[in-house]
mmCIF file of C-alpha atoms in Angstrom:
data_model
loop_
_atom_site.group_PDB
_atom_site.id
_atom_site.type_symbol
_atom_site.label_atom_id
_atom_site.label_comp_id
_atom_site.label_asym_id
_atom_site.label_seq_id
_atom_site.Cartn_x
_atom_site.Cartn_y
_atom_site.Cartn_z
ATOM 1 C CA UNK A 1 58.417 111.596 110.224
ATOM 2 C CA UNK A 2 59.448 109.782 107.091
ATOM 3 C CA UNK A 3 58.105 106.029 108.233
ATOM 4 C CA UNK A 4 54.756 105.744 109.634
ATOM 5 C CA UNK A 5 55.687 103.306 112.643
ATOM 6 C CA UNK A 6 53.919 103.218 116.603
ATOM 7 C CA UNK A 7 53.372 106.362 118.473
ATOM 8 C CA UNK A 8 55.643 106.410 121.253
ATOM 9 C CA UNK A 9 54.934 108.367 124.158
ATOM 10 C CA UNK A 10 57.513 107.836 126.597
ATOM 11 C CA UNK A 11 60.703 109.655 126.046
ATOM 12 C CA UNK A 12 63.785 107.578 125.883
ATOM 13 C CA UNK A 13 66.839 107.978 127.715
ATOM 14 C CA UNK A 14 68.921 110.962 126.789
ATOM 15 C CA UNK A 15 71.751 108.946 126.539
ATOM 16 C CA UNK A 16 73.285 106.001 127.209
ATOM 17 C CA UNK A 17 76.319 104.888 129.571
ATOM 18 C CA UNK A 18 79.613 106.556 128.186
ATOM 19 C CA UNK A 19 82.233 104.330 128.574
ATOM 20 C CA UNK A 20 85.475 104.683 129.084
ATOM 21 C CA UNK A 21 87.809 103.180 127.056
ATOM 22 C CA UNK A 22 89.705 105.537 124.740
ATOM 23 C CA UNK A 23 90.538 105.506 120.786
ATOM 24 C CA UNK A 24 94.375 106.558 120.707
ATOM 25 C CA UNK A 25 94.608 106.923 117.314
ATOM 26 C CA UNK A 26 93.406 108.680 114.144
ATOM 27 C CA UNK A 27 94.484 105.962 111.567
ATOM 28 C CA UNK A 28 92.146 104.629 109.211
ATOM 29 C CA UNK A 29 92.352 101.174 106.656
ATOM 30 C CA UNK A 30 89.699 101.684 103.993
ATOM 31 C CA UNK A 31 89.105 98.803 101.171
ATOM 32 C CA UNK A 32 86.065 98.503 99.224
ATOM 33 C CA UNK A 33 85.181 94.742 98.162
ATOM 34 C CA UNK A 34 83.160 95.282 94.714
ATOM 35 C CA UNK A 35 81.469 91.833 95.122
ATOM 36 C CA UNK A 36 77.608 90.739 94.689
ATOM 37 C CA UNK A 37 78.219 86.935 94.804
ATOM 38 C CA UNK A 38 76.370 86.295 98.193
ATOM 39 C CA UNK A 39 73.256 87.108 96.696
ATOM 40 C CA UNK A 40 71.608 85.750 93.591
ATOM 41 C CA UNK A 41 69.949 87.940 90.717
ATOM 42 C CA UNK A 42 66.636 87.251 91.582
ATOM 43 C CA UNK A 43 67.236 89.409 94.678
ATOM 44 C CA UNK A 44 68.394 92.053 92.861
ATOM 45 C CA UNK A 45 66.972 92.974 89.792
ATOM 46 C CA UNK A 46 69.289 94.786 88.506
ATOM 47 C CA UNK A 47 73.331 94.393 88.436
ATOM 48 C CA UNK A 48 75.370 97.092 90.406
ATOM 49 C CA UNK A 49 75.562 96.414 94.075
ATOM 50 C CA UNK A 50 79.515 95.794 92.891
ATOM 51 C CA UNK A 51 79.541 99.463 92.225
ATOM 52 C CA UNK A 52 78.942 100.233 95.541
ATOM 53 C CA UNK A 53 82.280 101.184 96.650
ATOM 54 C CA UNK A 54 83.294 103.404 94.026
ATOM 55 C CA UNK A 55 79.854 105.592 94.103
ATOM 56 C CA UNK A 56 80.864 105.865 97.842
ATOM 57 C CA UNK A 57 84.442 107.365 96.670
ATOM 58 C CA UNK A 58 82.532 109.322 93.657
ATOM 59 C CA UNK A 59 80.251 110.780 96.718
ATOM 60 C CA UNK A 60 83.025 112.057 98.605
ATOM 61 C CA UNK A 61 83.587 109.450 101.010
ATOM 62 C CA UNK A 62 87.492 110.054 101.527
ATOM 63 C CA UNK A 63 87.358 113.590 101.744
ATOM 64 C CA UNK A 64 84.666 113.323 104.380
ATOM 65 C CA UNK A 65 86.748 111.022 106.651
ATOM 66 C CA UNK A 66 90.175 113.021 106.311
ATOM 67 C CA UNK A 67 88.233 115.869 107.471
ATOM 68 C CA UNK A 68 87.228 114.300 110.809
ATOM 69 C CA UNK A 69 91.396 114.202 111.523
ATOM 70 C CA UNK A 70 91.712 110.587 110.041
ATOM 71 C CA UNK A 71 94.959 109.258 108.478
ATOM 72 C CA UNK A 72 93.390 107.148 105.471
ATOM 73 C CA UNK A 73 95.372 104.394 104.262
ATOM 74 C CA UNK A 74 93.130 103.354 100.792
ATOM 75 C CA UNK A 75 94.087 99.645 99.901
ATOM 76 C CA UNK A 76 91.460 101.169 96.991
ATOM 77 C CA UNK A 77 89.295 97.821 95.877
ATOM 78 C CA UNK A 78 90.019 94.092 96.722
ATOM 79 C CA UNK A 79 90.289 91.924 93.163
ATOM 80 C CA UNK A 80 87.074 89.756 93.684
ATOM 81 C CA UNK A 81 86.277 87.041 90.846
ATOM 82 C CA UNK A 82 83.354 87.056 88.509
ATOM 83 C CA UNK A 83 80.727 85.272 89.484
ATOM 84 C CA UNK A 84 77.813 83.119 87.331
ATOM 85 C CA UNK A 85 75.544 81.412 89.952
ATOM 86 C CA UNK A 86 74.176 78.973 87.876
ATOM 87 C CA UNK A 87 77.627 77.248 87.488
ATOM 88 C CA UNK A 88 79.060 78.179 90.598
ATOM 89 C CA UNK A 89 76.733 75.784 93.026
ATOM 90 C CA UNK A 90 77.750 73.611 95.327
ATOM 91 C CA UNK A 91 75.173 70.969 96.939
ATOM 92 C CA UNK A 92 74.977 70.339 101.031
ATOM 93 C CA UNK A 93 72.461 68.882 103.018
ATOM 94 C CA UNK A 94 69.834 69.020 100.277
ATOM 95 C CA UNK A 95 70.620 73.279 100.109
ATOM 96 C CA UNK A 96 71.801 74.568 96.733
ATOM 97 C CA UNK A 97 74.716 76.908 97.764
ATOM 98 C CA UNK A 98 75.367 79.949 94.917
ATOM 99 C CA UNK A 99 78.926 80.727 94.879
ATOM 100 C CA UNK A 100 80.407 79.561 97.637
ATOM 101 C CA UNK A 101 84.045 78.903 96.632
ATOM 102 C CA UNK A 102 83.738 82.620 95.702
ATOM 103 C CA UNK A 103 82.639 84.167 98.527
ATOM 104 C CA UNK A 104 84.622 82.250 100.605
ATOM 105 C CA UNK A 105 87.895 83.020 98.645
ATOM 106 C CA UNK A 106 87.074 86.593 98.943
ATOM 107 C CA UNK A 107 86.150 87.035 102.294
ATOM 108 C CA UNK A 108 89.804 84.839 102.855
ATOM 109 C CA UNK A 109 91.886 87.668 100.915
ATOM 110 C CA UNK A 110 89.731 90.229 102.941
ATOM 111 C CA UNK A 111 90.738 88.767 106.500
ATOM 112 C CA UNK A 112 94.087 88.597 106.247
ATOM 113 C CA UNK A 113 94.538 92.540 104.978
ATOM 114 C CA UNK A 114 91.788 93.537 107.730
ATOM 115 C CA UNK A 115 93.706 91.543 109.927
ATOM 116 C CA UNK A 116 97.385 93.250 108.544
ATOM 117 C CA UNK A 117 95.965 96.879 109.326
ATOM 118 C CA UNK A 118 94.206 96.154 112.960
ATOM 119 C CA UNK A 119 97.545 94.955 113.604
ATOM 120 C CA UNK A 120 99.160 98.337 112.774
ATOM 121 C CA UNK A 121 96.422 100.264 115.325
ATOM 122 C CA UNK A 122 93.757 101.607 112.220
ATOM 123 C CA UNK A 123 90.605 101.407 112.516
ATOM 124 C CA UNK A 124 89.754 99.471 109.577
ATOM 125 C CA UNK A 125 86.659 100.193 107.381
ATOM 126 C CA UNK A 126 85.006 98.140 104.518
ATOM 127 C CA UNK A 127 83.013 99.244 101.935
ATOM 128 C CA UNK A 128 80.626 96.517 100.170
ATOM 129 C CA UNK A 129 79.736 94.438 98.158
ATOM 130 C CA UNK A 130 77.158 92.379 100.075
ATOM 131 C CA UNK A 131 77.144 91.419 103.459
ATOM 132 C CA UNK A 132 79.004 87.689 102.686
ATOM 133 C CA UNK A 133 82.460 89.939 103.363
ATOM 134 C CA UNK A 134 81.556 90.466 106.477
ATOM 135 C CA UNK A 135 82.714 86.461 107.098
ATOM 136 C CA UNK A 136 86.436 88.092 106.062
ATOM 137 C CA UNK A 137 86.428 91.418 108.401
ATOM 138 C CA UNK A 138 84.923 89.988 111.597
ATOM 139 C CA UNK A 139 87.008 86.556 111.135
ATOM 140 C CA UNK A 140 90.424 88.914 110.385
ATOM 141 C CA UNK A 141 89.423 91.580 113.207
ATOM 142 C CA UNK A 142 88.444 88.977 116.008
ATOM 143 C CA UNK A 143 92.352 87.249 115.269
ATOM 144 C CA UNK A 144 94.381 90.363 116.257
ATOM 145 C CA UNK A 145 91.802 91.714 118.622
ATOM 146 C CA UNK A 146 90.136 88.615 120.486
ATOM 147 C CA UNK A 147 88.120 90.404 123.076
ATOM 148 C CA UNK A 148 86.172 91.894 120.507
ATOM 149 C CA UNK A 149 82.790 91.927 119.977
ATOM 150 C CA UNK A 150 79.914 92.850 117.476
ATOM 151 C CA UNK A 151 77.093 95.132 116.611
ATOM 152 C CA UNK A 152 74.983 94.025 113.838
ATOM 153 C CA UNK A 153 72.600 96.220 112.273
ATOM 154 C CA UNK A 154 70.542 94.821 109.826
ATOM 155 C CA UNK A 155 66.359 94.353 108.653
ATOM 156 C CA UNK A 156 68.208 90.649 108.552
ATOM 157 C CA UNK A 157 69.914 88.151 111.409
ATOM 158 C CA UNK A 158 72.099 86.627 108.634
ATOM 159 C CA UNK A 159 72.593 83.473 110.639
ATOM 160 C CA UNK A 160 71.017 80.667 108.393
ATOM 161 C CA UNK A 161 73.017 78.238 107.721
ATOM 162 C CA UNK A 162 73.955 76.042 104.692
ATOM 163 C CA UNK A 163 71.861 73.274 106.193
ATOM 164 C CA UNK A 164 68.901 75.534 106.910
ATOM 165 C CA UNK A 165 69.059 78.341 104.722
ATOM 166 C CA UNK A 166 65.747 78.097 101.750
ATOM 167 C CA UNK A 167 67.621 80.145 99.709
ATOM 168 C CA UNK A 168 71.398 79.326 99.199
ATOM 169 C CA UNK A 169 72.676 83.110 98.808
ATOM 170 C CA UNK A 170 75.484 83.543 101.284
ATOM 171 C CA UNK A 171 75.037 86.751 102.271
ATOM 172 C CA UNK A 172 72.078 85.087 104.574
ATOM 173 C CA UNK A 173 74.648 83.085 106.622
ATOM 174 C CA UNK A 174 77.865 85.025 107.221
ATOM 175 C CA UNK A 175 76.780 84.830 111.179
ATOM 176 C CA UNK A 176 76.602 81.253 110.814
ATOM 177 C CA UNK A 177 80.103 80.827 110.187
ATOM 178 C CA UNK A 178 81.565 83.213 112.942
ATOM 179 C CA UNK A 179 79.692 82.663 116.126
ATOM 180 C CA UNK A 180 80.313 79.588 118.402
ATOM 181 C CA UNK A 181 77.543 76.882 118.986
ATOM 182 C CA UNK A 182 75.714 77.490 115.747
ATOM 183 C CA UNK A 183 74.416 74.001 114.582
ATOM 184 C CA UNK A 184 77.421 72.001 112.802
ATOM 185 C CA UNK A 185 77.582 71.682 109.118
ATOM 186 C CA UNK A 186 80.296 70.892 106.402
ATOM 187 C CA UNK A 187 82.377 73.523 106.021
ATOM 188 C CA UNK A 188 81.577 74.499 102.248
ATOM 189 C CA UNK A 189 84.397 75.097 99.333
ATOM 190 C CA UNK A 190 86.309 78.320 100.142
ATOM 191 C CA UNK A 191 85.564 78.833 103.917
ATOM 192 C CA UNK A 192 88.323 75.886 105.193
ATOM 193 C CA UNK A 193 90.193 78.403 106.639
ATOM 194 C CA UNK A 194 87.221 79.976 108.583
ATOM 195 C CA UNK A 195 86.058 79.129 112.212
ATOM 196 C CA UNK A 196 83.847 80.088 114.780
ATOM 197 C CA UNK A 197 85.436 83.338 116.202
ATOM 198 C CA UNK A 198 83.110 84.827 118.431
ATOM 199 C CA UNK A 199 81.237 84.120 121.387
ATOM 200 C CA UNK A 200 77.066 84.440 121.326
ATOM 201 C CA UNK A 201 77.483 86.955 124.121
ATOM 202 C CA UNK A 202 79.542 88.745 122.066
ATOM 203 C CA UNK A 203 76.811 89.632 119.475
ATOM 204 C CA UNK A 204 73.801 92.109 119.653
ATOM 205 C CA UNK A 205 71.455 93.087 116.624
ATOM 206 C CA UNK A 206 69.355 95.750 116.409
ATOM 207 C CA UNK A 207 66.777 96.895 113.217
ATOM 208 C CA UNK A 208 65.504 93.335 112.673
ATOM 209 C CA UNK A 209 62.152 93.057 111.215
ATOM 210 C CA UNK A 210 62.496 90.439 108.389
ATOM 211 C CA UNK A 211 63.157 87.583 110.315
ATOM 212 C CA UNK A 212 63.228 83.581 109.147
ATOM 213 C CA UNK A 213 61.986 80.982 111.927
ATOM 214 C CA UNK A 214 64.635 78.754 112.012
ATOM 215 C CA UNK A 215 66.944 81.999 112.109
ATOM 216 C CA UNK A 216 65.213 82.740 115.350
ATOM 217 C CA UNK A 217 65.458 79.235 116.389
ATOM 218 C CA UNK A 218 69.473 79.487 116.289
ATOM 219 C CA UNK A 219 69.249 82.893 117.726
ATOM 220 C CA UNK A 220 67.380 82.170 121.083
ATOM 221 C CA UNK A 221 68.619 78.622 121.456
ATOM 222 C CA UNK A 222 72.296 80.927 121.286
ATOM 223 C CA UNK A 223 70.914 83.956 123.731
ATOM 224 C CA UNK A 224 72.004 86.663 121.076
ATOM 225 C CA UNK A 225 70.717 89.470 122.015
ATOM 226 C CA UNK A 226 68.239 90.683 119.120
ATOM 227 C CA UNK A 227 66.671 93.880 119.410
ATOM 228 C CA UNK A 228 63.499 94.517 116.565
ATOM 229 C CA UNK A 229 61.853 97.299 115.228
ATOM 230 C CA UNK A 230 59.145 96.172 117.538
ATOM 231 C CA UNK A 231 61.531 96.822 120.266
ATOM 232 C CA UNK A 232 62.769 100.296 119.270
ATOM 233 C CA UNK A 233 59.101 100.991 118.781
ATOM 234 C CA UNK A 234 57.987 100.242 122.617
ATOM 235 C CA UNK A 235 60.824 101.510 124.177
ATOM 236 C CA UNK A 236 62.918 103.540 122.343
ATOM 237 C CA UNK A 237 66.660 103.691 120.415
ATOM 238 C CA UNK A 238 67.920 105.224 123.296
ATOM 239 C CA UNK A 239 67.080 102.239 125.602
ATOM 240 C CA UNK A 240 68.087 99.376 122.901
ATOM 241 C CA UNK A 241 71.704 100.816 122.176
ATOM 242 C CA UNK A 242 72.495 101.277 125.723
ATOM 243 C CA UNK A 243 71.423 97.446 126.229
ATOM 244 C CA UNK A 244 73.213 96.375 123.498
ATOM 245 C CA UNK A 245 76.367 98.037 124.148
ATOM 246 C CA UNK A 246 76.339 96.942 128.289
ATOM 247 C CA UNK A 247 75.575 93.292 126.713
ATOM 248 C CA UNK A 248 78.703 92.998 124.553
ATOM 249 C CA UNK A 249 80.534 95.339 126.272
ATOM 250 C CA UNK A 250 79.900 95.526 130.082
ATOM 251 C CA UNK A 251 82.793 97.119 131.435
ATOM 252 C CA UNK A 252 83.087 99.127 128.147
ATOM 253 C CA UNK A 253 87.074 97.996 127.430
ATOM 254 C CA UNK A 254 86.030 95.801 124.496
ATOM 255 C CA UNK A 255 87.123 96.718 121.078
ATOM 256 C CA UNK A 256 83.469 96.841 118.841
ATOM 257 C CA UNK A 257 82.826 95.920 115.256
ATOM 258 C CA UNK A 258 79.925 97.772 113.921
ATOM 259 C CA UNK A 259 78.727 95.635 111.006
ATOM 260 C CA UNK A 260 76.351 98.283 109.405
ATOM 261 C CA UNK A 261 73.969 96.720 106.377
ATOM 262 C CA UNK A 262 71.931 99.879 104.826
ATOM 263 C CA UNK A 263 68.643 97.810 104.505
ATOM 264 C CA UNK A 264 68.470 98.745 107.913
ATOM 265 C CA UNK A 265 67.029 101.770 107.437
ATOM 266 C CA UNK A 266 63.713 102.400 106.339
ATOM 267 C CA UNK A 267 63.514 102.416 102.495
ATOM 268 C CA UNK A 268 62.557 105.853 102.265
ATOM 269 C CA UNK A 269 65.910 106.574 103.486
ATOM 270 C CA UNK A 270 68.337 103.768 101.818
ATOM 271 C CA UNK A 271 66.295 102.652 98.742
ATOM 272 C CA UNK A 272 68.761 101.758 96.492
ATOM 273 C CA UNK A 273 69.291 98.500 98.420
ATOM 274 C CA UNK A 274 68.438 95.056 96.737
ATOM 275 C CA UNK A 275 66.605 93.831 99.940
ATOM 276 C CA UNK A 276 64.570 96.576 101.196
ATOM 277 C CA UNK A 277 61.686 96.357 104.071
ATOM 278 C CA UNK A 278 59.421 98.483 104.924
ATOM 279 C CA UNK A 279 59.120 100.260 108.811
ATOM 280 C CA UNK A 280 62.971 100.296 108.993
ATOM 281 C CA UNK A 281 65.190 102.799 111.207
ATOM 282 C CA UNK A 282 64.790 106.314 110.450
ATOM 283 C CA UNK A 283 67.811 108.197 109.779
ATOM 284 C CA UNK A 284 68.229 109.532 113.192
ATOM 285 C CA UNK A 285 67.709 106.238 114.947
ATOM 286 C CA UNK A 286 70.644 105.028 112.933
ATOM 287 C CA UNK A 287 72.665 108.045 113.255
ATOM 288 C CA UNK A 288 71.720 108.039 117.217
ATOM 289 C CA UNK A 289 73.157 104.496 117.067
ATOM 290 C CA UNK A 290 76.134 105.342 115.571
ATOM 291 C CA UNK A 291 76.503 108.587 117.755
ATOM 292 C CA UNK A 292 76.573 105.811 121.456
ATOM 293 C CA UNK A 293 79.134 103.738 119.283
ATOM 294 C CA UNK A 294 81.688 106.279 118.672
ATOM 295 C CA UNK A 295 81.496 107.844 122.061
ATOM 296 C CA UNK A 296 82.177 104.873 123.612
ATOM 297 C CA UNK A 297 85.730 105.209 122.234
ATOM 298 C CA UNK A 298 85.672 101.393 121.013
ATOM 299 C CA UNK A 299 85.084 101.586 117.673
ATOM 300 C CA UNK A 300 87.787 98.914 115.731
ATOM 301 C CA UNK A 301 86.355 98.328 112.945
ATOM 302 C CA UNK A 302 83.170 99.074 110.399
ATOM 303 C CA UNK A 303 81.655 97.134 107.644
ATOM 304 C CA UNK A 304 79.199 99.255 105.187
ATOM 305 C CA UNK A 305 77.340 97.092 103.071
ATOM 306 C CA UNK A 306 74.493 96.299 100.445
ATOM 307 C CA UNK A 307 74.643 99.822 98.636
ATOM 308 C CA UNK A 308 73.206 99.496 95.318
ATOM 309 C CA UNK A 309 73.694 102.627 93.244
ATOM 310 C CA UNK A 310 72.165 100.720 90.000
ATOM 311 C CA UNK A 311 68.521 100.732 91.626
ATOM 312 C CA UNK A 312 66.582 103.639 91.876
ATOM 313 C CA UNK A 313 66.412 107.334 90.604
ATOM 314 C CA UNK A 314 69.237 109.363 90.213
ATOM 315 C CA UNK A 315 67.939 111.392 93.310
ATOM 316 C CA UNK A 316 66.901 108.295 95.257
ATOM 317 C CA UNK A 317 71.031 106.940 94.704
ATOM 318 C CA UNK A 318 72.704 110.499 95.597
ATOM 319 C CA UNK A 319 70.257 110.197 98.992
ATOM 320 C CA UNK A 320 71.234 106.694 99.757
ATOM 321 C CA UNK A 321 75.042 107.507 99.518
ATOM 322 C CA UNK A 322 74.753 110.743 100.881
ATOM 323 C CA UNK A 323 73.228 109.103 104.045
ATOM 324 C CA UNK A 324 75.315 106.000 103.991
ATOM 325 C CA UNK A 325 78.485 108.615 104.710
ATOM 326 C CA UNK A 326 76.226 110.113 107.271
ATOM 327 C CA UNK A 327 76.266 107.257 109.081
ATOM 328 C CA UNK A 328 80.235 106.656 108.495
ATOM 329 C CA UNK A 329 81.031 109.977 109.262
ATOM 330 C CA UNK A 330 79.322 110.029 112.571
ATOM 331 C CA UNK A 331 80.953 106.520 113.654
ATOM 332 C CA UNK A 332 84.197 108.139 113.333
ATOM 333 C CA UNK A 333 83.054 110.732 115.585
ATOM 334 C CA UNK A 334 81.337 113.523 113.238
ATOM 335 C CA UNK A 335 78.963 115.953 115.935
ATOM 336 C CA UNK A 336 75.741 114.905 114.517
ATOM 337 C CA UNK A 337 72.650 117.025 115.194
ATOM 338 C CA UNK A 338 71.095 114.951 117.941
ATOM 339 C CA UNK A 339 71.168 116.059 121.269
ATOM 340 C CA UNK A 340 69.106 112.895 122.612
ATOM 341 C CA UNK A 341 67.431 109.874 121.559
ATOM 342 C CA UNK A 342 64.904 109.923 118.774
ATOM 343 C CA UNK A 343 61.802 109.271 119.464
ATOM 344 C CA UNK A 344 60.106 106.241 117.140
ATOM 345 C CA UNK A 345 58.044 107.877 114.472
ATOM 346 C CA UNK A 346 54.357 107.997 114.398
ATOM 347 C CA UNK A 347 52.045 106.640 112.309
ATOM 348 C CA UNK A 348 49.664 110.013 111.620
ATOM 349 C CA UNK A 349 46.906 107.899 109.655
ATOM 350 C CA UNK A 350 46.626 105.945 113.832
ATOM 351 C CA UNK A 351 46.707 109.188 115.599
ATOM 352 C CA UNK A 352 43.556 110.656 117.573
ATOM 353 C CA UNK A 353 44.559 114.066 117.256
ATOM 354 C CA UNK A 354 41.841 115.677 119.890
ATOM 355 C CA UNK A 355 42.895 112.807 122.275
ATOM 356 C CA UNK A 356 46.620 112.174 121.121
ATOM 357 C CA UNK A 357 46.263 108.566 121.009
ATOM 358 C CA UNK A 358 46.509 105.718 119.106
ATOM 359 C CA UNK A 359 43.586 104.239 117.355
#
């Protein structure tokens, strides 16, 4: 196994509950939003997270998806602004915002044409840029379809706010503007048109591991449901997607936004990523959880974010894309090579190999 985790012995479920709601149609709405403004420089070292989207295309990413049968309707890449943090501030609540008119304007332009092609019946898919657009596709999906709800996948819950966030980089708080009955603050410049669109029981994250306190204040006082490595470790990826999925989506008729940020995985899988941490999902837990999304028919809408192809070795980018479209490909409903859940990997160095047990 690639990341030395907990030794799991109990196998998890083989699958989880197929539901039954249909997708109809093979239309897809891709846009890639070459913007790093959520996050300041200090987080990544090195400029190029903007380039994400267009090492995706350079990879093959179109050509993969029009093989699995999809229609792709390219908008190509949304016109973001420049950005320069250290002019670009705004002040609230004693928190030094970077950027926020910005990010706010973007993730505007990027709701309404997310919100133009759910209308016309495509599944829409975004290509990042850092995970502040996710404010824009969630906000523009949850308009047209308002029984929808969301997956988030992430080392991060992303649901500071501008009152409580230490850091000011937006790409921390996107949650914080969408869900209903986060703590009230001034709405900052370039999010007026932005409010509370989803229900807390319409949420579920899984892969968290990096976790601020007063994130996981807003998160219990709420009753998301948050699902850890910890989690996935004791009882198995099989077990958290089905609970996620029967908590935002009982009945299984609810359209599902899979908000997918590549930190996620395990940096030995995804490390050109600005914000990497360590013990992340292996590649088949996060293909197994994109395997129960897409049979459950639901699928409306996908956000791929936080690809940097400017860190790391040549090798270390082609692996990061190459695994990013993995996990694309098999949301839209690619066969992947899983036949049941993963089991967590093991940490060897823990292992009592004449007893099989961990130290």
């Amino acid at each position: 196994m690639n990341c030395p985790r907990l030794l799991h012995w109990i196998k998890a479920p083989t699958h989880v509950v197929r539901l039954y709601h249909s997708r109809k149609h093979k239309e897809l709405f891709l846009i890639g939003v070459p913007f790093a403004g959520g996050q300041a420089s200090t987080e990544q070292p090195r400029k190029g997270l903007e380039k994400g989207p267009a090492s995706l295309r350079q990879h093959g990413l179109v050509n993969n998806i029009t093989k699995l049968g999809f229609t792709v309707s390219d908008f190509g890449e949304l016109e973001v602004p420049l950005t320069d943090t250290e002019n670009h501030n705004y002040i609230t609540s004693g928190t030094t915002l970077k950027n926020s008119l910005e990010c706010g304007t973007v993730a505007h332009k990027l709701s309404e044409e997310v919100a133009k092609a759910t209308k016309q019946g495509k599944i829409s898919l975004t290509i990042g840029g850092d995970h502040s657009i996710a404010v824009g596709t969630v906000y523009g999906h949850a308009t047209v379809r308002k029984n929808s709800c969301l997956l988030w996948i992430d080392a991060h819950m992303d649901i500071n706010t501008p009152s409580t966030s230490l850091s000011g980089n937006i790409h921390g708080m996107p949650l914080s503007f969408l869900i209903k009955g986060v703590p009230e603050f001034a709405q900052p410049p370039g999010y007026e048109w932005c409010s509370p669109c989803l229900s807390p029981k319409d949420v579920a994250y899984i892969g968290l591991r990096d976790i601020e306190p007063q994130e996981r204040e807003i998160c219990d006082e709420l009753g998301i449901a948050a699902y850890t490595i910890d989690d996935i470790d004791k009882v198995g990826i099989g077990e958290v997607i089905q609970k996620a999925l029967e908590t935002i989506n009982p009945r299984g008729d609810r359209p599902i936004h899979v908000s997918y940020d590549i930190d996620s995985l395990d940096p030995k899988e995804a490390p050109s990523t600005g914000t990497p941490v360590k013990g992340g999902l292996t590649l088949d837990e996060g293909i197994y959880i994109a395997q129960m999304v897409a049979e459950t028919g639901c699928l409306s809408a996908i956000d791929m974010v936080e690809f940097n192809p400017a860190i790391g070795s040549e090798e270390e980018v082609t692996r990061t894309a190459m695994n990013t479209m993995e996990l694309i490909n098999i949301l839209l409903g690619k066969k992947s090579h899983l036949t049941e859940a993963p089991l967590p990997p093991v940490d060897e160095n823990k292992v009592d190999v004449n007893n099989g047990v961990v130290n």
